[in-house]
Amino acid sequence: MILLIKNGHVINPATETDEVADILAEDGKVVKMEKNIKAKADRVIDAKGCYVMPGFIDMHVHLRDPGQEQKETIETGCNAAAHGGYTTILAMPNTKPVVDNPDVVKYVQNKAKTVGVVNVLQVGAITKGQQGKELADIRGMYEAGIPAISEDGRSVMNSELYREAMEIAAELDIPVLAHCEDINLVNGGVMNEDAHSKELGLKGITNSVEDIIVARDIMLSRDTGAKLHLCHCSTRDSVKMVQHAKMEKTKVTAEVCPHHFTLTSDDIHKIEPSIDQEKKLAIDADADTNFKMNPPLRSREDVQALKEGLRDNIMDVISTDHAPHTFEEKNTSMKKAPFGIVGLETAACLTYTELVLQGYLTPMQMAEKMSYNPAKIVGIDKGDIQPGKIADIVIFDPEKTYKIDKTKFASKGRNTPFDGREVTGKVMATIVDGRVVYEAEA
Ligand SMILES: NC(=O)N[C@@H](CC(=O)O)C(=O)O
Ligand SMILES: [Zn+2]
């Protein structure tokens, strides 16, 4: 298969390329990148007016298989990733059963290979069943190919056990993807603790719930030499602590999710209780549960600090924390609904609209945070378009303005707070191993 991408504006952080060029890919690899390539190709794509970037790499996806295929399957999740411009995704281990041994790792790997849409790297859990009591078979899972370990969905509260896990991660030279949340301090909170939570009569989650564990994890990374990657940072103090840790040469990197730099706690609107006439069911709604995720949407000051942290390259990665849930689970109340929103199909346009067009990021930084940096952190030879490299590419039109429409999602999950939101920037095509796996309608 020979693919020729014509006239695109290539943005490639690895080589600092920022110019219009053609790209020729053959047998899954880039073979040539220069102006006016004349070659016979099976497929020619005209990318005039579009950015051509290394395919996005999402370090934080919940695929829900095994065990919760009503929320998402590996197939629907991979299709959602392709729609979003992602060519590689890291799948978190909080499935049912938990991915805590090599067999479950292989189960996901095989299924993803059969689906064959995007690259799926399955992350291994830190403790057995994510129970926080006994270490999982980290070495066995490493042999099976995990790129990282994570207890995402919760924190390992036992610091000694966590330190042991970090020592193993340091020895294997894989990063620890840290979900930072003091489980005891959450105390049933469902949204940010502030004036708005009081107004809605809902229990709050303080910034310290995150900050305390961020501080601890940085200290443990320093003690063990393990590479620490902080998941879904939401507070201004997280940004400050990452900045400080980097000055001290601690091996820390950090990610921010689009919802945390786009929305604040004040965007959570009230919903009155109602009766589902058809099902004769009382819905004891309180507020829109599509705004409930963990960590929660924070204050304006936090959002500003996250944007500046991304701008100043303190924060390295934009990940989605794609967390699909069913309509039935979300059509309840803030108290009852599960935490999490989908993100694979809205991350690129939100990043472009909220950060690039607002002057926080250059398109080059967008490519760094959505592809090049994740590849470096995970230690994979991706996120780079140049001759000899794998042809994982996204074509992104920075001019298209439209409204997000959740009914068009490839994901099973429709739990997004962004439905109907006007955005600029559209994924036009996603190419994995030189194959076009997604193309937008013209
Ligand atoms: N972020 C969320 O609100 N939910 C995630 C878990 C997680 O990423 O912590 C999920 O698995 O649903
Ligand atoms: Zn998490």
mmCIF file with all atom_site columns, C-alpha atoms in Angstrom, residues 150-318:
data_model
loop_
_atom_site.group_PDB
_atom_site.id
_atom_site.type_symbol
_atom_site.label_atom_id
_atom_site.label_alt_id
_atom_site.label_comp_id
_atom_site.label_asym_id
_atom_site.label_entity_id
_atom_site.label_seq_id
_atom_site.pdbx_PDB_ins_code
_atom_site.Cartn_x
_atom_site.Cartn_y
_atom_site.Cartn_z
_atom_site.occupancy
_atom_site.B_iso_or_equiv
_atom_site.pdbx_formal_charge
_atom_site.auth_seq_id
_atom_site.auth_comp_id
_atom_site.auth_asym_id
_atom_site.auth_atom_id
_atom_site.pdbx_PDB_model_num
ATOM 1   C CA . SER A 1 150 ? -1.348  2.505  37.117 1.00 0.00 ? 150 SER A CA 1
ATOM 2   C CA . GLU A 1 151 ? -4.021  2.139  39.772 1.00 0.00 ? 151 GLU A CA 1
ATOM 3   C CA . ASP A 1 152 ? -6.187  4.647  37.888 1.00 0.00 ? 152 ASP A CA 1
ATOM 4   C CA . GLY A 1 153 ? -9.616  5.116  39.371 1.00 0.00 ? 153 GLY A CA 1
ATOM 5   C CA . ARG A 1 154 ? -8.106  5.232  42.843 1.00 0.00 ? 154 ARG A CA 1
ATOM 6   C CA . SER A 1 155 ? -4.829  5.833  44.664 1.00 0.00 ? 155 SER A CA 1
ATOM 7   C CA . VAL A 1 156 ? -2.725  3.201  46.405 1.00 0.00 ? 156 VAL A CA 1
ATOM 8   C CA . MET A 1 157 ? -3.151  4.648  49.876 1.00 0.00 ? 157 MET A CA 1
ATOM 9   C CA . ASN A 1 158 ? -0.533  2.387  51.489 1.00 0.00 ? 158 ASN A CA 1
ATOM 10  C CA . SER A 1 159 ? 2.626   4.409  50.827 1.00 0.00 ? 159 SER A CA 1
ATOM 11  C CA . GLU A 1 160 ? 4.977   1.528  51.622 1.00 0.00 ? 160 GLU A CA 1
ATOM 12  C CA . LEU A 1 161 ? 3.265   -0.770 49.115 1.00 0.00 ? 161 LEU A CA 1
ATOM 13  C CA . TYR A 1 162 ? 3.331   2.021  46.551 1.00 0.00 ? 162 TYR A CA 1
ATOM 14  C CA . ARG A 1 163 ? 7.035   2.590  47.164 1.00 0.00 ? 163 ARG A CA 1
ATOM 15  C CA . GLU A 1 164 ? 7.665   -1.104 46.469 1.00 0.00 ? 164 GLU A CA 1
ATOM 16  C CA . ALA A 1 165 ? 5.743   -0.807 43.190 1.00 0.00 ? 165 ALA A CA 1
ATOM 17  C CA . MET A 1 166 ? 7.770   2.263  42.265 1.00 0.00 ? 166 MET A CA 1
ATOM 18  C CA . GLU A 1 167 ? 11.003  0.384  42.905 1.00 0.00 ? 167 GLU A CA 1
ATOM 19  C CA . ILE A 1 168 ? 9.897   -2.324 40.484 1.00 0.00 ? 168 ILE A CA 1
ATOM 20  C CA . ALA A 1 169 ? 8.838   0.306  37.933 1.00 0.00 ? 169 ALA A CA 1
ATOM 21  C CA . ALA A 1 170 ? 12.228  1.997  38.255 1.00 0.00 ? 170 ALA A CA 1
ATOM 22  C CA . GLU A 1 171 ? 14.004  -1.308 37.718 1.00 0.00 ? 171 GLU A CA 1
ATOM 23  C CA . LEU A 1 172 ? 11.856  -2.115 34.656 1.00 0.00 ? 172 LEU A CA 1
ATOM 24  C CA . ASP A 1 173 ? 12.163  1.501  33.485 1.00 0.00 ? 173 ASP A CA 1
ATOM 25  C CA . ILE A 1 174 ? 8.417   1.976  32.952 1.00 0.00 ? 174 ILE A CA 1
ATOM 26  C CA . PRO A 1 175 ? 6.427   4.974  34.186 1.00 0.00 ? 175 PRO A CA 1
ATOM 27  C CA . VAL A 1 176 ? 3.884   4.964  36.980 1.00 0.00 ? 176 VAL A CA 1
ATOM 28  C CA . LEU A 1 177 ? 0.680   6.704  35.859 1.00 0.00 ? 177 LEU A CA 1
ATOM 29  C CA . ALA A 1 178 ? -0.652  8.200  39.051 1.00 0.00 ? 178 ALA A CA 1
ATOM 30  C CA . HIS A 1 179 ? -4.291  8.889  39.863 1.00 0.00 ? 179 HIS A CA 1
ATOM 31  C CA . CYS A 1 180 ? -3.907  11.316 42.772 1.00 0.00 ? 180 CYS A CA 1
ATOM 32  C CA . GLU A 1 181 ? -6.804  11.239 45.194 1.00 0.00 ? 181 GLU A CA 1
ATOM 33  C CA . ASP A 1 182 ? -6.749  10.821 48.955 1.00 0.00 ? 182 ASP A CA 1
ATOM 34  C CA . ILE A 1 183 ? -9.527  8.254  49.251 1.00 0.00 ? 183 ILE A CA 1
ATOM 35  C CA . ASN A 1 184 ? -10.394 9.108  52.853 1.00 0.00 ? 184 ASN A CA 1
ATOM 36  C CA . LEU A 1 185 ? -10.433 12.844 52.292 1.00 0.00 ? 185 LEU A CA 1
ATOM 37  C CA . VAL A 1 186 ? -12.953 12.620 49.417 1.00 0.00 ? 186 VAL A CA 1
ATOM 38  C CA . ASN A 1 187 ? -15.579 11.713 51.970 1.00 0.00 ? 187 ASN A CA 1
ATOM 39  C CA . GLY A 1 188 ? -18.441 11.236 49.494 1.00 0.00 ? 188 GLY A CA 1
ATOM 40  C CA . GLY A 1 189 ? -17.814 14.457 47.561 1.00 0.00 ? 189 GLY A CA 1
ATOM 41  C CA . VAL A 1 190 ? -19.225 14.676 44.036 1.00 0.00 ? 190 VAL A CA 1
ATOM 42  C CA . MET A 1 191 ? -18.012 18.067 42.729 1.00 0.00 ? 191 MET A CA 1
ATOM 43  C CA . ASN A 1 192 ? -15.511 20.798 43.585 1.00 0.00 ? 192 ASN A CA 1
ATOM 44  C CA . GLU A 1 193 ? -15.990 22.227 47.076 1.00 0.00 ? 193 GLU A CA 1
ATOM 45  C CA . ASP A 1 194 ? -16.938 25.866 46.612 1.00 0.00 ? 194 ASP A CA 1
ATOM 46  C CA . ALA A 1 195 ? -19.841 28.312 46.787 1.00 0.00 ? 195 ALA A CA 1
ATOM 47  C CA . HIS A 1 196 ? -21.543 26.549 43.866 1.00 0.00 ? 196 HIS A CA 1
ATOM 48  C CA . SER A 1 197 ? -21.487 23.125 45.574 1.00 0.00 ? 197 SER A CA 1
ATOM 49  C CA . LYS A 1 198 ? -23.106 24.740 48.612 1.00 0.00 ? 198 LYS A CA 1
ATOM 50  C CA . GLU A 1 199 ? -25.705 26.381 46.383 1.00 0.00 ? 199 GLU A CA 1
ATOM 51  C CA . LEU A 1 200 ? -26.517 23.017 44.786 1.00 0.00 ? 200 LEU A CA 1
ATOM 52  C CA . GLY A 1 201 ? -26.492 21.305 48.172 1.00 0.00 ? 201 GLY A CA 1
ATOM 53  C CA . LEU A 1 202 ? -23.854 18.830 46.991 1.00 0.00 ? 202 LEU A CA 1
ATOM 54  C CA . LYS A 1 203 ? -20.860 17.465 48.878 1.00 0.00 ? 203 LYS A CA 1
ATOM 55  C CA . GLY A 1 204 ? -17.551 18.979 47.823 1.00 0.00 ? 204 GLY A CA 1
ATOM 56  C CA . ILE A 1 205 ? -14.111 17.648 46.914 1.00 0.00 ? 205 ILE A CA 1
ATOM 57  C CA . THR A 1 206 ? -11.318 19.972 48.050 1.00 0.00 ? 206 THR A CA 1
ATOM 58  C CA . ASN A 1 207 ? -8.152  20.632 46.064 1.00 0.00 ? 207 ASN A CA 1
ATOM 59  C CA . SER A 1 208 ? -6.187  19.014 48.883 1.00 0.00 ? 208 SER A CA 1
ATOM 60  C CA . VAL A 1 209 ? -7.729  15.636 47.962 1.00 0.00 ? 209 VAL A CA 1
ATOM 61  C CA . GLU A 1 210 ? -5.485  15.767 44.883 1.00 0.00 ? 210 GLU A CA 1
ATOM 62  C CA . ASP A 1 211 ? -2.607  17.900 46.178 1.00 0.00 ? 211 ASP A CA 1
ATOM 63  C CA . ILE A 1 212 ? -1.717  15.684 49.139 1.00 0.00 ? 212 ILE A CA 1
ATOM 64  C CA . ILE A 1 213 ? -1.186  12.639 46.933 1.00 0.00 ? 213 ILE A CA 1
ATOM 65  C CA . VAL A 1 214 ? 0.635   14.629 44.234 1.00 0.00 ? 214 VAL A CA 1
ATOM 66  C CA . ALA A 1 215 ? 3.104   15.749 46.916 1.00 0.00 ? 215 ALA A CA 1
ATOM 67  C CA . ARG A 1 216 ? 3.495   12.220 48.291 1.00 0.00 ? 216 ARG A CA 1
ATOM 68  C CA . ASP A 1 217 ? 3.975   10.677 44.853 1.00 0.00 ? 217 ASP A CA 1
ATOM 69  C CA . ILE A 1 218 ? 6.647   13.225 43.917 1.00 0.00 ? 218 ILE A CA 1
ATOM 70  C CA . MET A 1 219 ? 8.516   12.381 47.139 1.00 0.00 ? 219 MET A CA 1
ATOM 71  C CA . LEU A 1 220 ? 8.274   8.649  46.449 1.00 0.00 ? 220 LEU A CA 1
ATOM 72  C CA . SER A 1 221 ? 9.466   9.139  42.887 1.00 0.00 ? 221 SER A CA 1
ATOM 73  C CA . ARG A 1 222 ? 12.437  11.007 44.277 1.00 0.00 ? 222 ARG A CA 1
ATOM 74  C CA . ASP A 1 223 ? 13.164  8.226  46.777 1.00 0.00 ? 223 ASP A CA 1
ATOM 75  C CA . THR A 1 224 ? 12.913  5.411  44.247 1.00 0.00 ? 224 THR A CA 1
ATOM 76  C CA . GLY A 1 225 ? 14.001  7.023  40.984 1.00 0.00 ? 225 GLY A CA 1
ATOM 77  C CA . ALA A 1 226 ? 10.778  5.845  39.329 1.00 0.00 ? 226 ALA A CA 1
ATOM 78  C CA . LYS A 1 227 ? 9.339   7.837  36.438 1.00 0.00 ? 227 LYS A CA 1
ATOM 79  C CA . LEU A 1 228 ? 6.156   9.421  37.726 1.00 0.00 ? 228 LEU A CA 1
ATOM 80  C CA . HIS A 1 229 ? 3.435   10.627 35.367 1.00 0.00 ? 229 HIS A CA 1
ATOM 81  C CA . LEU A 1 230 ? 0.623   12.505 37.082 1.00 0.00 ? 230 LEU A CA 1
ATOM 82  C CA . CYS A 1 231 ? -2.783  11.776 35.536 1.00 0.00 ? 231 CYS A CA 1
ATOM 83  C CA . HIS A 1 232 ? -5.564  14.330 35.005 1.00 0.00 ? 232 HIS A CA 1
ATOM 84  C CA . CYS A 1 233 ? -4.109  17.220 37.067 1.00 0.00 ? 233 CYS A CA 1
ATOM 85  C CA . SER A 1 234 ? -6.830  19.671 38.052 1.00 0.00 ? 234 SER A CA 1
ATOM 86  C CA . THR A 1 235 ? -5.429  22.080 40.657 1.00 0.00 ? 235 THR A CA 1
ATOM 87  C CA . ARG A 1 236 ? -3.153  25.102 40.648 1.00 0.00 ? 236 ARG A CA 1
ATOM 88  C CA . ASP A 1 237 ? -0.986  23.545 43.360 1.00 0.00 ? 237 ASP A CA 1
ATOM 89  C CA . SER A 1 238 ? -0.463  20.444 41.227 1.00 0.00 ? 238 SER A CA 1
ATOM 90  C CA . VAL A 1 239 ? 1.032   22.729 38.570 1.00 0.00 ? 239 VAL A CA 1
ATOM 91  C CA . LYS A 1 240 ? 3.251   24.429 41.151 1.00 0.00 ? 240 LYS A CA 1
ATOM 92  C CA . MET A 1 241 ? 4.426   21.120 42.576 1.00 0.00 ? 241 MET A CA 1
ATOM 93  C CA . VAL A 1 242 ? 5.234   19.740 39.116 1.00 0.00 ? 242 VAL A CA 1
ATOM 94  C CA . GLN A 1 243 ? 7.205   22.897 38.363 1.00 0.00 ? 243 GLN A CA 1
ATOM 95  C CA . HIS A 1 244 ? 9.118   22.578 41.618 1.00 0.00 ? 244 HIS A CA 1
ATOM 96  C CA . ALA A 1 245 ? 9.760   18.846 41.135 1.00 0.00 ? 245 ALA A CA 1
ATOM 97  C CA . LYS A 1 246 ? 11.126  19.486 37.647 1.00 0.00 ? 246 LYS A CA 1
ATOM 98  C CA . MET A 1 247 ? 13.488  22.132 39.014 1.00 0.00 ? 247 MET A CA 1
ATOM 99  C CA . GLU A 1 248 ? 14.728  19.508 41.461 1.00 0.00 ? 248 GLU A CA 1
ATOM 100 C CA . LYS A 1 249 ? 15.269  17.122 38.542 1.00 0.00 ? 249 LYS A CA 1
ATOM 101 C CA . THR A 1 250 ? 12.685  14.648 39.776 1.00 0.00 ? 250 THR A CA 1
ATOM 102 C CA . LYS A 1 251 ? 11.474  12.358 36.958 1.00 0.00 ? 251 LYS A CA 1
ATOM 103 C CA . VAL A 1 252 ? 7.992   13.770 36.865 1.00 0.00 ? 252 VAL A CA 1
ATOM 104 C CA . THR A 1 253 ? 5.657   14.504 33.955 1.00 0.00 ? 253 THR A CA 1
ATOM 105 C CA . ALA A 1 254 ? 2.029   15.562 34.053 1.00 0.00 ? 254 ALA A CA 1
ATOM 106 C CA . GLU A 1 255 ? -1.141  15.564 32.009 1.00 0.00 ? 255 GLU A CA 1
ATOM 107 C CA . VAL A 1 256 ? -4.173  17.833 31.776 1.00 0.00 ? 256 VAL A CA 1
ATOM 108 C CA . CYS A 1 257 ? -7.539  16.851 30.260 1.00 0.00 ? 257 CYS A CA 1
ATOM 109 C CA . PRO A 1 258 ? -9.569  19.152 27.969 1.00 0.00 ? 258 PRO A CA 1
ATOM 110 C CA . HIS A 1 259 ? -12.529 19.395 30.359 1.00 0.00 ? 259 HIS A CA 1
ATOM 111 C CA . HIS A 1 260 ? -10.248 20.692 33.104 1.00 0.00 ? 260 HIS A CA 1
ATOM 112 C CA . PHE A 1 261 ? -8.908  23.547 30.967 1.00 0.00 ? 261 PHE A CA 1
ATOM 113 C CA . THR A 1 262 ? -12.260 24.329 29.334 1.00 0.00 ? 262 THR A CA 1
ATOM 114 C CA . LEU A 1 263 ? -14.893 24.236 32.087 1.00 0.00 ? 263 LEU A CA 1
ATOM 115 C CA . THR A 1 264 ? -15.178 25.388 35.687 1.00 0.00 ? 264 THR A CA 1
ATOM 116 C CA . SER A 1 265 ? -17.323 24.143 38.543 1.00 0.00 ? 265 SER A CA 1
ATOM 117 C CA . ASP A 1 266 ? -19.705 27.042 37.870 1.00 0.00 ? 266 ASP A CA 1
ATOM 118 C CA . ASP A 1 267 ? -20.649 25.448 34.540 1.00 0.00 ? 267 ASP A CA 1
ATOM 119 C CA . ILE A 1 268 ? -22.482 22.666 36.373 1.00 0.00 ? 268 ILE A CA 1
ATOM 120 C CA . HIS A 1 269 ? -26.135 23.523 35.985 1.00 0.00 ? 269 HIS A CA 1
ATOM 121 C CA . LYS A 1 270 ? -28.993 22.567 38.181 1.00 0.00 ? 270 LYS A CA 1
ATOM 122 C CA . ILE A 1 271 ? -31.614 20.066 37.043 1.00 0.00 ? 271 ILE A CA 1
ATOM 123 C CA . GLU A 1 272 ? -34.938 19.659 38.834 1.00 0.00 ? 272 GLU A CA 1
ATOM 124 C CA . PRO A 1 273 ? -36.237 16.219 39.811 1.00 0.00 ? 273 PRO A CA 1
ATOM 125 C CA . SER A 1 274 ? -38.699 14.810 37.269 1.00 0.00 ? 274 SER A CA 1
ATOM 126 C CA . ILE A 1 275 ? -40.787 11.776 36.373 1.00 0.00 ? 275 ILE A CA 1
ATOM 127 C CA . ASP A 1 276 ? -39.909 9.625  33.378 1.00 0.00 ? 276 ASP A CA 1
ATOM 128 C CA . GLN A 1 277 ? -43.491 9.346  32.007 1.00 0.00 ? 277 GLN A CA 1
ATOM 129 C CA . GLU A 1 278 ? -42.770 6.325  29.841 1.00 0.00 ? 278 GLU A CA 1
ATOM 130 C CA . LYS A 1 279 ? -41.092 4.287  32.555 1.00 0.00 ? 279 LYS A CA 1
ATOM 131 C CA . LYS A 1 280 ? -43.087 5.831  35.418 1.00 0.00 ? 280 LYS A CA 1
ATOM 132 C CA . LEU A 1 281 ? -39.780 6.408  37.136 1.00 0.00 ? 281 LEU A CA 1
ATOM 133 C CA . ALA A 1 282 ? -38.925 9.235  39.490 1.00 0.00 ? 282 ALA A CA 1
ATOM 134 C CA . ILE A 1 283 ? -35.598 10.824 38.518 1.00 0.00 ? 283 ILE A CA 1
ATOM 135 C CA . ASP A 1 284 ? -34.235 12.551 41.583 1.00 0.00 ? 284 ASP A CA 1
ATOM 136 C CA . ALA A 1 285 ? -31.924 14.760 39.507 1.00 0.00 ? 285 ALA A CA 1
ATOM 137 C CA . ASP A 1 286 ? -29.976 17.575 41.128 1.00 0.00 ? 286 ASP A CA 1
ATOM 138 C CA . ALA A 1 287 ? -27.492 18.734 38.467 1.00 0.00 ? 287 ALA A CA 1
ATOM 139 C CA . ASP A 1 288 ? -26.191 17.639 35.056 1.00 0.00 ? 288 ASP A CA 1
ATOM 140 C CA . THR A 1 289 ? -24.192 14.471 35.659 1.00 0.00 ? 289 THR A CA 1
ATOM 141 C CA . ASN A 1 290 ? -22.309 14.924 32.372 1.00 0.00 ? 290 ASN A CA 1
ATOM 142 C CA . PHE A 1 291 ? -20.284 17.422 34.399 1.00 0.00 ? 291 PHE A CA 1
ATOM 143 C CA . LYS A 1 292 ? -19.375 14.835 37.025 1.00 0.00 ? 292 LYS A CA 1
ATOM 144 C CA . MET A 1 293 ? -15.907 13.436 36.689 1.00 0.00 ? 293 MET A CA 1
ATOM 145 C CA . ASN A 1 294 ? -12.889 12.681 38.833 1.00 0.00 ? 294 ASN A CA 1
ATOM 146 C CA . PRO A 1 295 ? -11.073 14.911 39.580 1.00 0.00 ? 295 PRO A CA 1
ATOM 147 C CA . PRO A 1 296 ? -13.903 17.420 39.426 1.00 0.00 ? 296 PRO A CA 1
ATOM 148 C CA . LEU A 1 297 ? -14.153 20.639 37.425 1.00 0.00 ? 297 LEU A CA 1
ATOM 149 C CA . ARG A 1 298 ? -12.356 23.245 39.492 1.00 0.00 ? 298 ARG A CA 1
ATOM 150 C CA . SER A 1 299 ? -12.341 27.013 39.967 1.00 0.00 ? 299 SER A CA 1
ATOM 151 C CA . ARG A 1 300 ? -11.448 29.724 37.461 1.00 0.00 ? 300 ARG A CA 1
ATOM 152 C CA . GLU A 1 301 ? -8.039  30.157 39.164 1.00 0.00 ? 301 GLU A CA 1
ATOM 153 C CA . ASP A 1 302 ? -7.269  26.475 38.766 1.00 0.00 ? 302 ASP A CA 1
ATOM 154 C CA . VAL A 1 303 ? -8.273  26.516 35.089 1.00 0.00 ? 303 VAL A CA 1
ATOM 155 C CA . GLN A 1 304 ? -6.055  29.531 34.484 1.00 0.00 ? 304 GLN A CA 1
ATOM 156 C CA . ALA A 1 305 ? -3.094  27.817 36.195 1.00 0.00 ? 305 ALA A CA 1
ATOM 157 C CA . LEU A 1 306 ? -3.573  24.686 34.064 1.00 0.00 ? 306 LEU A CA 1
ATOM 158 C CA . LYS A 1 307 ? -3.618  26.724 30.833 1.00 0.00 ? 307 LYS A CA 1
ATOM 159 C CA . GLU A 1 308 ? -0.499  28.610 31.838 1.00 0.00 ? 308 GLU A CA 1
ATOM 160 C CA . GLY A 1 309 ? 1.157   25.381 32.955 1.00 0.00 ? 309 GLY A CA 1
ATOM 161 C CA . LEU A 1 310 ? 0.534   23.911 29.503 1.00 0.00 ? 310 LEU A CA 1
ATOM 162 C CA . ARG A 1 311 ? 1.718   27.106 27.823 1.00 0.00 ? 311 ARG A CA 1
ATOM 163 C CA . ASP A 1 312 ? 4.934   27.177 29.863 1.00 0.00 ? 312 ASP A CA 1
ATOM 164 C CA . ASN A 1 313 ? 5.573   23.458 29.236 1.00 0.00 ? 313 ASN A CA 1
ATOM 165 C CA . ILE A 1 314 ? 5.333   22.627 32.939 1.00 0.00 ? 314 ILE A CA 1
ATOM 166 C CA . MET A 1 315 ? 2.462   20.332 31.973 1.00 0.00 ? 315 MET A CA 1
ATOM 167 C CA . ASP A 1 316 ? 3.639   17.904 29.303 1.00 0.00 ? 316 ASP A CA 1
ATOM 168 C CA . VAL A 1 317 ? 0.608   16.057 28.002 1.00 0.00 ? 317 VAL A CA 1
ATOM 169 C CA . ILE A 1 318 ? -3.019  16.520 27.012 1.00 0.00 ? 318 ILE A CA 1
#
